[in-house]
Amino acid sequence: MGILSRHSRRPSFLPRYVIFFAFLFLALLLFFEVDNLISQTKTIVGHNLEPTPWHVFPAKSFDEESTVSKASKIIGCSYLSCPSHVTIPQNSNSASKSKTSESKTCPEFFRSIRYDLEPWTKSRISMNHVMEAQKFAAFRVVIVGGKLFVDFYYACVQSRAMFTIWGILQLLRRYPGKVPDVDLMFDCMDKPIINRTEHSSMPLPLFRYCTTPHHFDIPFPDWSFWGWSEINIRPWEEEFKSIKEGSKSRSWIRKIPVAYWKGNPDVVSPIRTELLNCNDTQMWRAQIMRQDWAEEAKVGFEKSKLSKQCNHRYKIYAEGYAWSVSLKYILACGSLPLIISPQYQDFFSRGLIPKKNYWPIPPFELCPSIKAAVDWGNANPSEAEAIGKAGQDFMESLSIDRIYDYMYHLISEYAKLQDFVPVQPPSALEICIDSVLCFADDKQKQFLKRSIAFPSPGSPCSLSR
């Protein structure tokens, strides 16, 4: 009995220091694992990403975020935001708008899709093609079973990646169950880089916002169709409507009878540098304005509203470092667009017809060429106004529905050329509406939510053969 009594009085728990060290070890293990997870997670806004080496720009800073806040956002937005099943609500207004386009033939410029993909019609697109294209890509887009997976390699300027990927998500919502499985590489910078001569033995399929006849890069609708929050440009249909209304504030006869350009000339663009020399309304019939983005940002871009830049009869389009998103806004004005012979092409510009939708300006003898165009327009006001109106009509026909149709057909035709079955890459994360909104700041969320798509009751336009 005595022995049993003594044993029963012994403590039945481990020493406190053992428990303490056990908890400390678990805490450290969790900390290092979470820290490792965070450091390896690449996000849509650029966490753990460097700028592209082929288009250098300042790296994004996240210094204002505390470590705990940063970790919470990365884990929550990247891994916990996408539900396994999503019900897409029907919007009656959007549906009724689309019914009229149900059986339409696609616009003529959609034929460019086949030209862009022609290099792979015989060889087809192999996984080797895709992985070689990765060397020039900022991110990889994989669609499997209607879900979007993205693998990030480099950061994109501002919110380009966010709004581009948002546009692809809206395509999946617009045509649920219709977008085929696909695996493609995307670069978000301006200049095409897959030269047709250098890569003739093995063309690389790389998507971006523009191309040239000398490149294999495949043009895709740019991010600003869903909004450019940094400079307060709204989603396309809102912005176009506002610009068109602004263009009506003055009749053609009351519009200022000179050519107008406002932009940033400091982008390594010889054409824009030369254009500065044309700033003389008497000698060259041109008003050339330097855009100071830093000053404009301080006043909320009030002086840069596109709807207030349609008061001139003539609007000049001059490429910058490469192609410029400004083309669609210049055409939307209804002024006579004076397009200085472009080197780069976006997905829709190949549908523009000289002297029907715009007036071509040669790059040599730039100032006299602008003056000659303005003098012709002032001497032939009806013809000049008609060309300006045709350019505006062209952009009005480029509704967001047509943009989704272009995306749909481009991805579908590309997918037909794949000789492999797309699967989710191990390092790619699922991206959904909630995960994008999770990373977006307040301004970005406003624009994103205003450009959300709803299912179309009909099919995309018919791609002519």
XYZ file of C-alpha atoms in Angstrom:
465
model
C 0.000 0.000 0.000
C 2.778 2.390 0.878
C 4.500 1.907 -2.421
C 1.260 2.380 -4.392
C 0.492 5.525 -2.430
C 3.874 6.997 -3.180
C 3.551 6.320 -6.958
C 0.056 7.772 -7.094
C 1.330 11.077 -5.794
C 3.836 11.537 -8.711
C 2.986 14.294 -11.248
C 1.164 12.937 -14.337
C 2.351 15.765 -16.683
C 5.578 16.636 -18.485
C 7.895 19.268 -17.037
C 6.883 22.784 -18.034
C 10.146 23.507 -19.833
C 9.534 20.528 -22.151
C 6.081 21.836 -23.054
C 7.490 25.349 -23.537
C 10.200 24.194 -25.924
C 7.737 22.002 -27.784
C 5.417 24.974 -28.388
C 8.392 27.153 -29.333
C 9.575 24.567 -31.837
C 6.112 24.321 -33.400
C 5.810 28.099 -33.550
C 9.210 28.437 -35.230
C 8.393 25.623 -37.642
C 5.089 27.283 -38.551
C 6.792 30.674 -38.902
C 9.499 29.387 -41.237
C 7.065 27.342 -43.287
C 4.701 30.304 -43.674
C 7.610 32.629 -44.429
C 8.875 30.169 -47.023
C 5.392 29.918 -48.548
C 5.102 33.704 -48.716
C 8.535 34.190 -50.254
C 7.771 31.653 -52.980
C 4.284 32.953 -53.832
C 4.171 35.256 -56.858
C 1.090 37.460 -56.986
C -0.985 39.356 -59.505
C 0.235 42.678 -58.070
C 3.912 41.715 -58.147
C 4.898 40.295 -54.754
C 8.292 38.546 -55.095
C 8.551 39.535 -58.755
C 11.255 41.545 -60.537
C 10.630 43.722 -63.606
C 11.088 42.050 -66.966
C 14.770 42.135 -68.001
C 13.808 43.030 -71.596
C 11.787 46.128 -70.544
C 13.325 47.517 -67.394
C 11.176 49.694 -65.119
C 11.249 50.527 -61.381
C 10.481 47.542 -59.158
C 7.232 47.684 -57.212
C 7.510 48.543 -53.535
C 5.488 46.942 -50.755
C 7.378 48.616 -47.889
C 4.236 50.201 -46.505
C 2.843 46.767 -45.653
C 3.766 45.194 -42.339
C 5.086 41.630 -42.422
C 1.924 40.281 -40.795
C -0.361 42.267 -43.116
C 1.621 41.222 -46.188
C 1.599 37.560 -45.151
C -2.110 37.632 -44.387
C -2.939 39.172 -47.773
C -0.718 36.848 -49.804
C -2.032 33.703 -48.118
C -5.661 34.816 -47.995
C -5.841 36.156 -51.559
C -3.707 33.482 -53.204
C -4.907 30.325 -51.486
C -8.211 30.968 -49.742
C -10.232 33.189 -52.102
C -11.390 30.863 -54.879
C -14.372 28.649 -53.976
C -14.622 25.244 -55.618
C -17.969 26.045 -57.248
C -19.088 29.441 -58.497
C -22.587 30.322 -59.647
C -22.569 33.044 -62.296
C -25.664 35.267 -62.000
C -27.588 36.272 -65.098
C -27.913 39.983 -65.867
C -31.015 40.712 -67.901
C -29.739 44.058 -69.239
C -26.505 42.561 -70.519
C -28.325 39.577 -71.962
C -30.829 41.664 -73.878
C -28.042 43.779 -75.368
C -26.322 40.679 -76.694
C -29.320 39.004 -78.336
C -29.050 41.201 -81.395
C -25.458 40.074 -82.020
C -26.241 36.380 -81.642
C -26.046 35.438 -85.317
C -23.762 38.165 -86.672
C -20.665 37.503 -88.713
C -17.514 38.745 -87.009
C -15.961 42.006 -88.259
C -13.528 41.691 -91.148
C -10.444 42.340 -89.021
C -11.078 39.075 -87.122
C -9.471 37.413 -90.163
C -6.133 38.586 -88.717
C -6.452 35.821 -86.124
C -5.644 33.227 -88.764
C -2.744 35.300 -90.077
C -1.309 35.601 -86.560
C -1.569 31.844 -85.959
C -0.489 30.747 -89.450
C 3.147 30.054 -88.377
C 1.925 27.045 -86.358
C -0.637 25.542 -88.736
C 1.854 22.924 -89.976
C 4.156 22.432 -86.993
C 1.333 22.813 -84.451
C 2.051 24.168 -80.962
C 3.950 21.733 -78.771
C 4.801 21.965 -75.098
C 8.338 22.727 -76.245
C 7.019 25.799 -78.114
C 5.277 26.983 -74.966
C 8.260 26.436 -72.679
C 10.621 28.214 -75.077
C 8.194 31.150 -75.192
C 8.360 31.261 -71.385
C 11.831 32.808 -71.687
C 10.118 35.993 -72.942
C 6.912 35.877 -70.883
C 5.748 37.753 -67.794
C 3.130 35.153 -66.930
C 1.541 31.916 -68.105
C -2.210 31.495 -68.608
C -3.735 28.022 -68.373
C -7.461 27.334 -68.665
C -8.623 23.868 -67.649
C -12.284 22.960 -67.300
C -13.357 26.601 -67.250
C -10.957 27.472 -64.408
C -8.089 29.939 -64.802
C -4.596 29.195 -63.499
C -1.742 31.703 -63.743
C 1.975 31.278 -63.181
C 3.851 34.563 -62.686
C 7.480 35.078 -63.791
C 8.005 38.853 -63.855
C 6.146 41.922 -62.665
C 4.133 44.060 -65.070
C 3.981 47.867 -65.132
C 1.308 49.258 -62.808
C -1.821 47.073 -62.851
C -1.500 45.633 -66.365
C -1.349 42.030 -65.161
C -4.358 42.468 -62.895
C -6.612 44.028 -65.541
C -5.455 41.689 -68.330
C -6.171 38.600 -66.238
C -9.453 40.149 -65.125
C -10.415 40.446 -68.798
C -9.739 36.728 -69.310
C -11.862 35.927 -66.254
C -14.702 37.977 -67.741
C -14.392 36.010 -70.988
C -14.934 32.800 -68.986
C -18.009 34.392 -67.417
C -19.260 35.703 -70.765
C -19.122 32.290 -72.412
C -19.236 29.769 -69.550
C -18.328 26.250 -70.619
C -17.396 27.352 -74.152
C -13.769 28.496 -73.783
C -11.497 25.518 -74.565
C -8.620 24.303 -72.405
C -5.511 26.237 -73.348
C -1.918 26.865 -72.267
C -0.250 30.101 -73.416
C 2.505 32.551 -72.526
C 1.862 36.293 -72.159
C 4.141 39.308 -71.989
C 2.667 42.556 -70.686
C 5.225 45.024 -72.036
C 4.855 47.195 -75.129
C 7.366 46.033 -77.740
C 7.074 42.733 -79.614
C 10.263 40.685 -79.271
C 9.824 37.420 -81.205
C 11.463 38.513 -84.440
C 10.417 36.483 -87.514
C 13.965 36.327 -88.876
C 15.692 35.347 -85.641
C 13.058 32.749 -84.752
C 12.259 31.485 -88.254
C 13.404 27.929 -87.457
C 11.101 27.745 -84.434
C 8.389 30.425 -84.157
C 7.473 31.043 -80.536
C 3.809 31.761 -79.643
C 3.814 34.730 -77.277
C 0.748 36.846 -76.578
C 1.023 40.595 -75.996
C -0.830 43.834 -76.780
C 0.688 44.530 -80.208
C 2.773 43.103 -83.019
C 4.383 44.072 -86.335
C 4.636 42.288 -89.701
C 8.204 41.405 -88.660
C 7.258 39.628 -85.420
C 5.485 36.444 -84.374
C 3.991 38.067 -81.249
C 0.217 37.496 -81.119
C -1.848 40.657 -80.381
C -4.466 40.476 -77.624
C -6.858 43.178 -76.307
C -4.964 45.428 -73.906
C -5.666 45.864 -70.199
C -7.214 49.337 -70.508
C -10.431 47.959 -72.024
C -11.263 47.014 -68.418
C -9.882 50.262 -67.026
C -6.614 52.025 -66.289
C -7.010 53.039 -62.678
C -3.628 54.767 -62.343
C -4.669 57.560 -64.720
C -8.404 57.391 -64.082
C -9.463 55.932 -67.444
C -12.661 53.972 -67.007
C -13.707 50.651 -68.601
C -14.078 50.924 -72.385
C -17.846 51.204 -72.800
C -18.075 53.892 -70.105
C -15.122 55.804 -71.504
C -16.302 55.592 -75.107
C -19.765 56.856 -74.189
C -18.242 59.775 -72.289
C -15.877 60.650 -75.154
C -18.678 60.524 -77.713
C -20.841 62.799 -75.579
C -17.903 65.173 -75.150
C -17.382 65.253 -78.910
C -20.902 66.643 -79.324
C -20.187 69.710 -77.215
C -19.093 71.525 -80.374
C -20.374 71.112 -83.908
C -17.767 70.435 -86.585
C -17.804 74.033 -87.799
C -17.163 75.260 -84.230
C -14.302 72.860 -83.523
C -10.837 74.423 -83.456
C -9.489 74.061 -87.030
C -6.016 72.792 -86.085
C -4.451 69.412 -85.271
C -4.106 68.512 -81.583
C -1.841 66.123 -79.703
C -1.315 65.748 -75.975
C 0.963 63.126 -74.516
C 4.332 62.165 -73.115
C 7.190 62.803 -75.567
C 9.859 61.448 -73.185
C 9.478 57.769 -74.106
C 12.396 57.240 -76.528
C 10.182 58.038 -79.499
C 11.796 59.896 -82.438
C 8.356 60.614 -83.893
C 7.089 62.282 -80.710
C 10.337 64.211 -80.342
C 9.966 65.502 -83.892
C 6.304 66.259 -83.245
C 7.305 68.842 -80.625
C 8.780 70.921 -83.462
C 5.328 71.198 -85.049
C 3.805 73.168 -82.165
C 2.815 76.244 -84.131
C -0.830 76.809 -85.033
C 0.045 79.478 -87.602
C 2.932 77.823 -89.409
C 2.033 74.109 -89.041
C -1.635 74.225 -87.987
C -0.807 72.086 -84.935
C -1.121 72.409 -81.174
C 1.256 69.996 -79.408
C 0.866 69.638 -75.631
C 3.328 67.972 -73.275
C 1.580 65.778 -70.696
C 3.023 66.085 -67.177
C 1.747 62.937 -65.479
C 3.129 63.884 -62.057
C 1.247 67.201 -62.064
C -1.892 65.585 -63.475
C -1.882 63.002 -60.687
C -1.902 65.769 -58.075
C -5.224 67.121 -59.389
C -6.853 63.761 -60.030
C -6.326 63.913 -63.826
C -9.120 66.489 -64.123
C -7.249 68.281 -66.914
C -6.684 65.012 -68.760
C -10.248 63.819 -69.157
C -10.498 62.269 -72.585
C -14.044 63.568 -73.049
C -12.663 67.123 -72.909
C -10.082 66.547 -75.647
C -12.448 66.428 -78.625
C -12.676 70.157 -79.327
C -10.320 70.122 -82.320
C -11.206 69.036 -85.842
C -8.030 66.958 -86.071
C -6.430 64.587 -83.536
C -2.895 63.267 -84.013
C -1.868 59.703 -83.145
C 1.871 59.226 -82.645
C 3.361 55.997 -81.356
C 5.454 56.190 -78.215
C 8.010 53.646 -77.040
C 5.899 51.290 -79.159
C 2.165 51.046 -79.756
C -0.040 53.289 -77.604
C -3.457 52.645 -76.031
C -4.340 56.224 -77.011
C -5.314 55.132 -80.543
C -8.793 53.966 -79.539
C -9.508 57.148 -77.595
C -8.352 59.387 -80.459
C -10.586 57.521 -82.909
C -13.500 57.712 -80.450
C -13.474 61.525 -80.588
C -14.984 61.767 -84.065
C -12.356 64.307 -85.052
C -10.374 63.498 -88.200
C -7.599 61.187 -86.915
C -4.177 61.996 -88.339
C -2.269 58.748 -87.824
C 1.491 59.045 -88.260
C 2.431 55.856 -90.161
C 2.388 53.291 -87.354
C 5.025 50.605 -87.005
C 2.994 48.576 -84.509
C -0.461 46.992 -84.777
C -2.916 46.091 -82.061
C -5.703 43.567 -82.528
C -8.225 45.983 -84.103
C -6.093 48.582 -85.906
C -5.684 46.277 -88.911
C -9.369 46.888 -89.580
C -8.850 50.625 -90.122
C -8.888 51.845 -93.724
C -6.835 54.924 -94.763
C -8.954 57.903 -95.866
C -12.066 56.090 -94.703
C -11.450 55.863 -90.928
C -8.354 58.095 -90.678
C -5.926 60.265 -92.626
C -2.401 58.781 -93.030
C 0.561 61.027 -92.198
C 4.045 60.003 -93.444
C 6.870 60.151 -90.864
C 9.134 62.223 -93.127
C 8.538 65.989 -93.395
C 6.192 65.562 -90.456
C 5.204 69.178 -89.834
C 4.458 70.030 -93.488
C 2.486 66.770 -93.785
C 0.312 67.712 -90.806
C -0.240 71.190 -92.239
C -1.213 69.741 -95.625
C -3.762 67.409 -93.989
C -5.305 70.236 -91.954
C -5.445 72.533 -94.986
C -7.167 69.783 -96.985
C -9.684 69.168 -94.194
C -10.505 72.847 -93.783
C -11.003 73.137 -97.546
C -13.164 69.977 -97.592
C -15.058 70.082 -94.293
C -17.790 67.590 -95.247
C -15.296 64.944 -96.337
C -13.091 65.525 -93.272
C -16.063 65.289 -90.914
C -17.227 62.068 -92.625
C -13.842 60.394 -92.115
C -13.818 61.426 -88.467
C -17.340 60.059 -88.021
C -16.356 56.776 -89.707
C -13.471 56.376 -87.269
C -15.811 56.981 -84.341
C -18.366 54.540 -85.760
C -15.649 51.906 -86.083
C -14.805 52.246 -82.399
C -18.470 52.202 -81.421
C -18.854 48.888 -83.245
C -15.975 47.593 -81.131
C -18.241 46.982 -78.167
C -17.055 44.945 -75.207
C -19.112 42.056 -76.635
C -17.019 42.169 -79.832
C -13.843 42.274 -77.742
C -14.891 39.116 -75.886
C -15.717 37.539 -79.250
C -12.222 38.328 -80.515
C -10.663 36.858 -77.370
C -12.861 33.781 -77.668
C -11.967 33.091 -81.291
C -8.261 33.820 -80.798
C -8.014 31.415 -77.851
C -10.183 28.810 -79.582
C -8.136 28.854 -82.797
C -4.906 28.744 -80.784
C -6.211 25.806 -78.727
C -6.942 23.852 -81.924
C -3.229 24.010 -82.763
C -2.024 22.554 -79.446
C -0.708 19.009 -79.723
C -0.891 18.398 -75.970
C -3.551 18.379 -73.268
C -3.283 21.461 -70.988
C -2.991 20.741 -67.260
C -2.503 22.995 -64.263
C 1.235 23.697 -63.820
C 2.453 22.746 -60.299
C 3.565 26.311 -59.542
C 0.463 28.036 -60.973
C -2.302 29.368 -58.732
C -5.998 29.422 -59.483
C -7.221 32.954 -60.159
C -10.866 33.885 -59.745
C -12.984 37.023 -59.349
C -12.592 37.051 -55.570
C -8.822 36.556 -55.596
C -8.306 39.503 -57.981
C -10.592 41.754 -55.936
C -8.771 40.609 -52.797
C -5.488 42.052 -54.091
C -7.033 45.176 -55.681
C -6.917 48.550 -53.955
C -10.090 50.630 -53.578
C -9.721 52.440 -56.916
C -8.968 49.250 -58.793
C -11.966 47.516 -57.227
C -14.272 50.275 -58.482
C -13.088 49.808 -62.060
C -13.032 46.019 -61.902
C -16.545 45.709 -60.520
C -17.882 48.116 -63.167
C -16.485 45.915 -65.937
C -17.816 42.594 -64.684
C -19.361 40.409 -67.392
C -22.440 38.199 -67.400
C -23.297 35.135 -69.480
C -24.321 35.739 -73.070
C -27.613 34.109 -74.117
C -26.179 33.593 -77.602
C -23.000 32.384 -79.235
C -20.013 34.513 -80.253
C -20.095 36.072 -83.714
C -19.299 33.689 -86.569
C -15.696 33.671 -87.741
C -15.758 33.724 -91.530
C -13.567 31.297 -93.436
